[in-house]
Coordinates of C-alpha atoms in Angstrom, one line a residue:
Chain A
X1 CA 36.8 -50.7 51.9
X2 CA 33.7 -51.5 50.3
X3 CA 32.1 -54.6 50.8
X4 CA 30.5 -56.2 48.0
X5 CA 26.6 -57.5 48.1
X6 CA 25.8 -60.4 49.1
X7 CA 26.7 -63.3 46.4
X8 CA 28.3 -61.1 44.3
X9 CA 31.1 -62.4 41.6
X10 CA 33.4 -61.0 39.8
X11 CA 32.4 -61.9 35.7
X12 CA 34.9 -64.2 34.2
X13 CA 34.9 -66.0 30.9
X14 CA 35.1 -69.9 31.0
X15 CA 38.5 -70.8 29.8
X16 CA 37.3 -74.3 28.1
X17 CA 34.6 -76.8 28.2
X18 CA 35.8 -78.4 31.2
X19 CA 35.9 -75.2 33.1
X20 CA 32.4 -74.2 32.0
X21 CA 31.3 -77.7 32.9
X22 CA 32.5 -77.4 36.5
X23 CA 30.9 -73.7 36.7
X24 CA 27.3 -75.0 35.6
X25 CA 27.7 -77.9 38.0
X26 CA 28.4 -75.5 41.1
X27 CA 25.9 -73.4 40.0
X28 CA 23.3 -76.4 39.9
X29 CA 24.6 -77.7 43.3
X30 CA 23.9 -73.8 44.8
X31 CA 20.6 -73.6 43.1
X32 CA 19.4 -76.9 44.5
X33 CA 21.0 -76.2 48.0
X34 CA 18.9 -72.7 47.9
X35 CA 15.6 -74.5 47.2
X36 CA 14.1 -74.6 50.9
X37 CA 15.3 -71.1 51.2
X38 CA 13.6 -69.6 48.6
X39 CA 10.4 -71.3 49.5
X40 CA 10.7 -70.2 52.7
X41 CA 11.6 -66.6 51.9
X42 CA 8.9 -66.2 49.2
X43 CA 6.1 -68.4 51.4
X44 CA 5.6 -70.3 48.1
X45 CA 3.0 -73.0 48.1
X46 CA 5.1 -75.3 46.2
X47 CA 6.9 -77.9 47.6
X48 CA 10.5 -78.2 47.6
X49 CA 10.8 -81.1 45.1
X50 CA 8.6 -79.4 42.7
X51 CA 11.1 -76.1 42.9
X52 CA 14.1 -78.6 42.6
X53 CA 12.4 -80.2 39.3
X54 CA 12.1 -76.9 37.9
X55 CA 15.5 -75.8 38.5
X56 CA 16.3 -79.1 36.6
X57 CA 14.2 -78.5 33.8
X58 CA 15.7 -74.7 33.3
X59 CA 18.8 -76.4 33.2
X60 CA 18.1 -79.0 30.9
X61 CA 16.3 -76.5 28.4
X62 CA 19.9 -75.6 27.9
X63 CA 21.8 -78.7 27.8
X64 CA 22.8 -78.9 24.3
X65 CA 24.3 -75.2 23.6
X66 CA 27.3 -75.9 21.4
X67 CA 29.2 -72.4 22.0
X68 CA 31.5 -71.5 25.1
X69 CA 30.5 -67.7 24.9
X70 CA 26.4 -69.1 25.2
X71 CA 27.3 -70.8 28.1
X72 CA 29.5 -67.9 29.8
X73 CA 26.2 -65.8 28.9
X74 CA 24.0 -68.4 30.5
X75 CA 25.9 -68.9 33.7
X76 CA 25.8 -65.2 34.1
X77 CA 22.5 -65.0 34.1
X78 CA 21.9 -68.1 36.0
X79 CA 24.3 -66.6 39.2
X80 CA 21.8 -63.0 38.0
X81 CA 18.8 -64.7 39.3
X82 CA 20.6 -66.6 41.9
X83 CA 21.7 -63.3 43.9
X84 CA 18.4 -61.4 42.9
X85 CA 16.1 -64.4 44.2
X86 CA 18.0 -65.0 47.6
X87 CA 19.0 -61.6 48.4
X88 CA 15.2 -61.0 48.1
X89 CA 15.3 -58.3 45.4
X90 CA 12.4 -60.0 43.4
X91 CA 9.2 -60.5 44.2
X92 CA 6.4 -62.9 44.2
X93 CA 5.4 -62.3 40.8
X94 CA 9.1 -62.7 39.6
X95 CA 9.8 -66.0 41.1
X96 CA 6.1 -67.4 39.9
X97 CA 7.1 -66.4 36.6
X98 CA 8.7 -70.1 36.5
X99 CA 6.0 -71.9 37.5
X100 CA 3.1 -70.7 35.2
X101 CA 2.3 -74.2 34.0
X102 CA 1.9 -75.7 37.8
X103 CA -0.2 -72.7 38.7
X104 CA -2.1 -72.7 35.8
X105 CA -3.0 -76.2 33.7
X106 CA -4.8 -74.8 31.0
X107 CA -1.6 -72.4 30.0
X108 CA -0.3 -75.2 27.5
X109 CA 0.0 -75.8 23.8
X110 CA -2.4 -78.4 22.3
X111 CA -1.6 -81.7 22.2
X112 CA -1.9 -81.7 18.2
X113 CA -3.5 -79.9 15.3
X114 CA -7.1 -81.0 15.9
X115 CA -7.1 -80.1 19.6
X116 CA -5.7 -76.6 18.5
X117 CA -8.0 -76.2 15.9
X118 CA -11.5 -76.8 18.5
X119 CA -9.8 -74.6 20.6
X120 CA -9.6 -71.9 18.1
X121 CA -6.1 -71.1 18.4
X122 CA -3.6 -70.1 15.7
Chain B
X1 CA 19.8 -81.9 14.1
X2 CA 17.5 -79.6 12.7
X3 CA 16.7 -82.0 9.9
X4 CA 15.8 -84.8 12.9
X5 CA 12.3 -84.5 14.5
X6 CA 12.4 -83.3 18.2
X7 CA 11.0 -85.9 20.4
X8 CA 11.2 -86.1 24.2
X9 CA 13.4 -89.0 23.5
X10 CA 16.0 -87.4 21.9
X11 CA 16.9 -84.9 24.7
X12 CA 17.4 -87.5 27.2
X13 CA 20.1 -89.3 25.2
X14 CA 23.5 -88.1 26.5
X15 CA 25.5 -85.9 24.5
X16 CA 27.8 -88.4 22.9
X17 CA 25.1 -90.5 21.6
X18 CA 23.4 -88.0 19.8
X19 CA 23.6 -88.5 15.8
X20 CA 24.2 -84.4 15.9
X21 CA 28.0 -85.1 16.3
X22 CA 28.5 -87.2 13.5
X23 CA 27.1 -85.1 10.9
X24 CA 30.0 -84.5 8.7
X25 CA 28.9 -81.5 6.6
X26 CA 27.0 -78.8 9.0
X27 CA 25.1 -76.0 7.4
X28 CA 26.3 -72.5 8.0
X29 CA 22.4 -71.5 8.7
X30 CA 19.5 -73.1 10.2
X31 CA 18.1 -75.0 7.4
X32 CA 14.7 -72.9 6.3
X33 CA 12.3 -71.8 4.0
X34 CA 14.6 -70.7 1.0
X35 CA 15.1 -74.2 0.8
X36 CA 12.4 -75.1 -2.6
X37 CA 9.7 -76.8 -0.7
X38 CA 8.9 -80.5 -1.8
X39 CA 5.3 -80.5 -0.8
X40 CA 4.5 -77.3 -3.1
X41 CA 3.8 -79.0 -6.7
X42 CA 2.9 -77.1 -10.0
X43 CA -1.2 -77.9 -9.4
X44 CA -1.0 -75.3 -6.6
X45 CA 1.0 -72.7 -8.2
X46 CA -0.3 -69.5 -9.1
X47 CA -1.0 -68.6 -12.6
X48 CA 2.5 -67.2 -14.4
X49 CA 3.0 -63.5 -15.3
X50 CA 2.9 -63.0 -19.0
X51 CA 6.6 -62.9 -20.5
X52 CA 6.9 -59.5 -21.6
X53 CA 5.4 -57.5 -18.7
X54 CA 7.2 -54.1 -17.8
X55 CA 8.3 -56.0 -14.3
X56 CA 10.7 -58.7 -14.0
X57 CA 10.1 -61.1 -11.0
X58 CA 12.8 -63.2 -9.9
X59 CA 10.6 -65.4 -7.6
X60 CA 9.5 -68.7 -9.0
X61 CA 5.4 -69.2 -8.5
X62 CA 5.6 -71.5 -5.7
X63 CA 8.7 -70.5 -4.2
X64 CA 7.7 -68.0 -1.5
X65 CA 5.7 -69.7 1.3
X66 CA 7.6 -72.0 3.4
X67 CA 6.1 -75.2 4.8
X68 CA 7.5 -77.3 8.2
X69 CA 5.8 -78.9 10.4
X70 CA 4.4 -77.5 14.2
X71 CA 6.5 -79.1 16.9
X72 CA 3.9 -79.5 19.8
X73 CA 6.4 -80.8 22.3
X74 CA 8.1 -77.5 22.7
X75 CA 9.0 -76.2 26.3
X76 CA 7.0 -73.1 26.6
X77 CA 7.6 -69.9 28.5
X78 CA 5.2 -67.9 30.9
X79 CA 4.4 -65.8 27.9
X80 CA 2.5 -68.5 26.5
X81 CA -1.4 -67.5 25.7
X82 CA -4.4 -68.6 23.9
X83 CA -3.1 -67.0 20.5
X84 CA 0.1 -68.5 20.7
X85 CA 1.1 -70.0 17.8
X86 CA 2.7 -73.4 17.3
X87 CA 6.6 -73.3 16.8
X88 CA 8.1 -75.5 14.0
X89 CA 11.6 -75.4 15.9
X90 CA 12.6 -74.0 18.7
X91 CA 16.7 -72.4 19.2
X92 CA 18.3 -74.3 21.8
X93 CA 22.2 -73.2 20.9
X94 CA 23.1 -76.3 19.5
X95 CA 23.0 -74.9 16.1
X96 CA 26.2 -75.4 14.0
X97 CA 27.8 -72.0 13.2
X98 CA 29.7 -69.1 14.3
X99 CA 26.4 -66.8 14.9
X100 CA 25.2 -65.9 18.5
X101 CA 22.3 -67.9 19.6
X102 CA 20.2 -64.6 20.3
X103 CA 17.1 -66.6 20.5
X104 CA 18.2 -68.5 23.5
X105 CA 20.0 -65.3 25.2
X106 CA 17.4 -62.6 24.7
X107 CA 14.8 -63.8 26.7
X108 CA 12.3 -62.8 24.1
X109 CA 9.1 -64.9 24.0
X110 CA 9.0 -68.2 22.2
X111 CA 6.1 -67.2 20.0
X112 CA 8.2 -64.9 18.2
X113 CA 10.0 -68.0 16.8
X114 CA 6.7 -69.8 15.8
X115 CA 5.7 -66.2 13.5
X116 CA 6.9 -66.4 10.2
X117 CA 8.5 -62.9 9.0
X118 CA 8.8 -61.4 5.6
X119 CA 12.0 -59.7 4.0
X120 CA 11.3 -57.7 1.6
X121 CA 12.1 -54.1 0.0
X122 CA 9.5 -51.8 -0.2
X123 CA 8.2 -50.6 -3.7
X124 CA 8.4 -47.8 -4.9
X125 CA 5.1 -45.3 -4.6
X126 CA 3.1 -45.6 -8.2
X127 CA 2.0 -42.4 -7.7
X128 CA 5.9 -40.5 -7.9
X129 CA 8.9 -41.6 -9.7
X130 CA 11.4 -41.0 -6.8
X131 CA 12.3 -43.8 -5.3
X132 CA 13.9 -43.2 -2.1
X133 CA 12.1 -45.7 0.0
X134 CA 12.9 -48.5 -2.0
X135 CA 16.8 -48.9 -1.1
X136 CA 16.6 -50.2 2.3
X137 CA 15.7 -54.0 3.4
X138 CA 12.3 -54.1 5.9
X139 CA 11.7 -57.2 7.9
X140 CA 7.7 -57.5 8.7
X141 CA 5.9 -59.9 10.6
X142 CA 3.1 -61.8 9.4
X143 CA -0.5 -61.2 11.4
X144 CA -1.7 -63.6 13.5
X145 CA -4.5 -65.4 12.0
X146 CA -6.5 -65.5 15.2
X147 CA -6.1 -62.8 18.2
X148 CA -4.7 -60.0 15.8
X149 CA -7.9 -57.8 16.1
X150 CA -11.0 -57.7 18.0
X151 CA -13.5 -54.8 19.2
X152 CA -13.3 -53.8 22.4
X153 CA -16.7 -54.5 23.9
X154 CA -17.0 -51.1 26.2
X155 CA -15.9 -48.5 23.8
X156 CA -15.9 -50.3 20.5
X157 CA -12.1 -50.0 19.9
X158 CA -10.0 -52.4 18.3
X159 CA -7.9 -54.5 20.4
X160 CA -5.3 -56.9 19.7
X161 CA -3.0 -59.6 21.1
X162 CA -0.7 -59.3 18.4
X163 CA 2.6 -57.8 20.1
X164 CA 4.0 -57.1 16.4
X165 CA 1.7 -56.0 14.6
X166 CA 2.5 -52.5 13.1
X167 CA 6.3 -53.3 14.0
X168 CA 9.0 -53.5 11.3
X169 CA 12.7 -53.4 11.5
X170 CA 15.0 -52.1 8.5
X171 CA 18.1 -53.4 6.9
X172 CA 20.5 -51.7 5.0
X173 CA 20.9 -55.2 2.9
X174 CA 19.4 -58.6 2.3
X175 CA 22.0 -60.6 3.6
X176 CA 21.9 -58.4 7.2
X177 CA 18.4 -58.9 7.2
X178 CA 18.6 -63.1 6.9
X179 CA 21.4 -62.8 9.5
X180 CA 19.1 -61.4 11.9
X181 CA 16.6 -63.7 11.0
X182 CA 18.7 -66.7 11.3
X183 CA 20.4 -65.3 14.5
X184 CA 17.0 -64.5 16.4
X185 CA 15.5 -68.2 15.0
X186 CA 13.0 -66.6 13.3
X187 CA 11.1 -68.5 10.5
X188 CA 11.3 -66.3 7.3
X189 CA 11.1 -66.0 3.8
X190 CA 12.5 -63.7 1.1
X191 CA 10.5 -61.7 -1.4
X192 CA 12.7 -60.6 -3.9
X193 CA 12.1 -57.1 -5.1
X194 CA 10.3 -56.5 -8.8
X195 CA 12.9 -54.7 -10.6
X196 CA 12.0 -52.0 -13.4
X197 CA 12.7 -53.1 -16.7
X198 CA 13.4 -50.5 -19.1
X199 CA 13.5 -51.2 -22.7
X200 CA 16.0 -48.4 -24.8
X201 CA 14.0 -46.9 -27.8
X202 CA 15.0 -45.1 -30.5
X203 CA 12.7 -43.4 -33.2
X204 CA 15.2 -44.2 -35.9
X205 CA 14.4 -47.6 -35.4
X206 CA 10.9 -47.0 -36.9
X207 CA 12.8 -46.3 -40.4
X208 CA 15.2 -49.3 -40.3
X209 CA 15.0 -51.5 -43.5
X210 CA 13.9 -54.8 -43.4
X211 CA 14.6 -57.5 -46.2
X212 CA 11.5 -59.3 -45.3
X213 CA 8.1 -58.1 -45.1
X214 CA 7.1 -55.8 -42.2
X215 CA 4.7 -57.1 -39.8
X216 CA 3.8 -53.7 -38.5
X217 CA 4.3 -50.7 -40.6
X218 CA 5.4 -47.8 -38.4
X219 CA 5.4 -45.1 -40.7
X220 CA 2.5 -43.7 -42.9

């Protein structure tokens, strides 16, 4: 008898857009519910609402994907990140990759061409 | 969708109300640099080659350079640096067509979608007559204007912030290279190769009779 790892899930494809939508919403809810756990586990100095905003941001980034297969891969990636984060397989660096703008306000694109030119950017 | 300006307002519109849904004819590929840019005019064009040169160039004077406006509202990833170029458009999976949205899925830096890529066929070496290198197509990254090279302060070695410098990808055909660039969301332009023009000559044509007066007398 092989006991699967905590949060292991069998790979599956979405049958249709309705199925994909359900899976996305379940994934989103799992992440939102896990936010305080993530903050506690990695001793983040960010408040839980910030983590939840970041989760929302990451989901919104892919809001307009038009192909079902792309959505499937994104769901797989989301669950992979979820499992890695909650099993404490990640390290602080890996989690903080998502919070670059919060940690370092200077890491951003310039507002317009003139600002970029004055900063000496590409 | 790709012709509309990307603003924060359009992202918050519900999916049903997005103008994309109502488009009757969706292009098969992302609309890119191979459309003739209307901003390039005849005054800016470089000088044309003379008509009877030994090479035949299939590219017009001003057609090879792309021109789109940079998009400063793009959501950045953790790899952004002081040398990151500003992307013109970032692939988000909503493009019409059947090709894989590899830019979204691959996890590659968003900077790569900002940089222009040149698809060309390497020329035959002028010093030799063999053309074994000029059958495949190569994809090459344009160097960054800033940060592509500076001198290391300690040893004087050449340092670079450009991770694509000295990197090229080969393809068997132009279509394969263009499909790859579309899939990965790269800005690209195709540089058509200059074909060698060979005029078949026959020595007997020097002695062919001409009813008119000869312009050039080729015999003694």
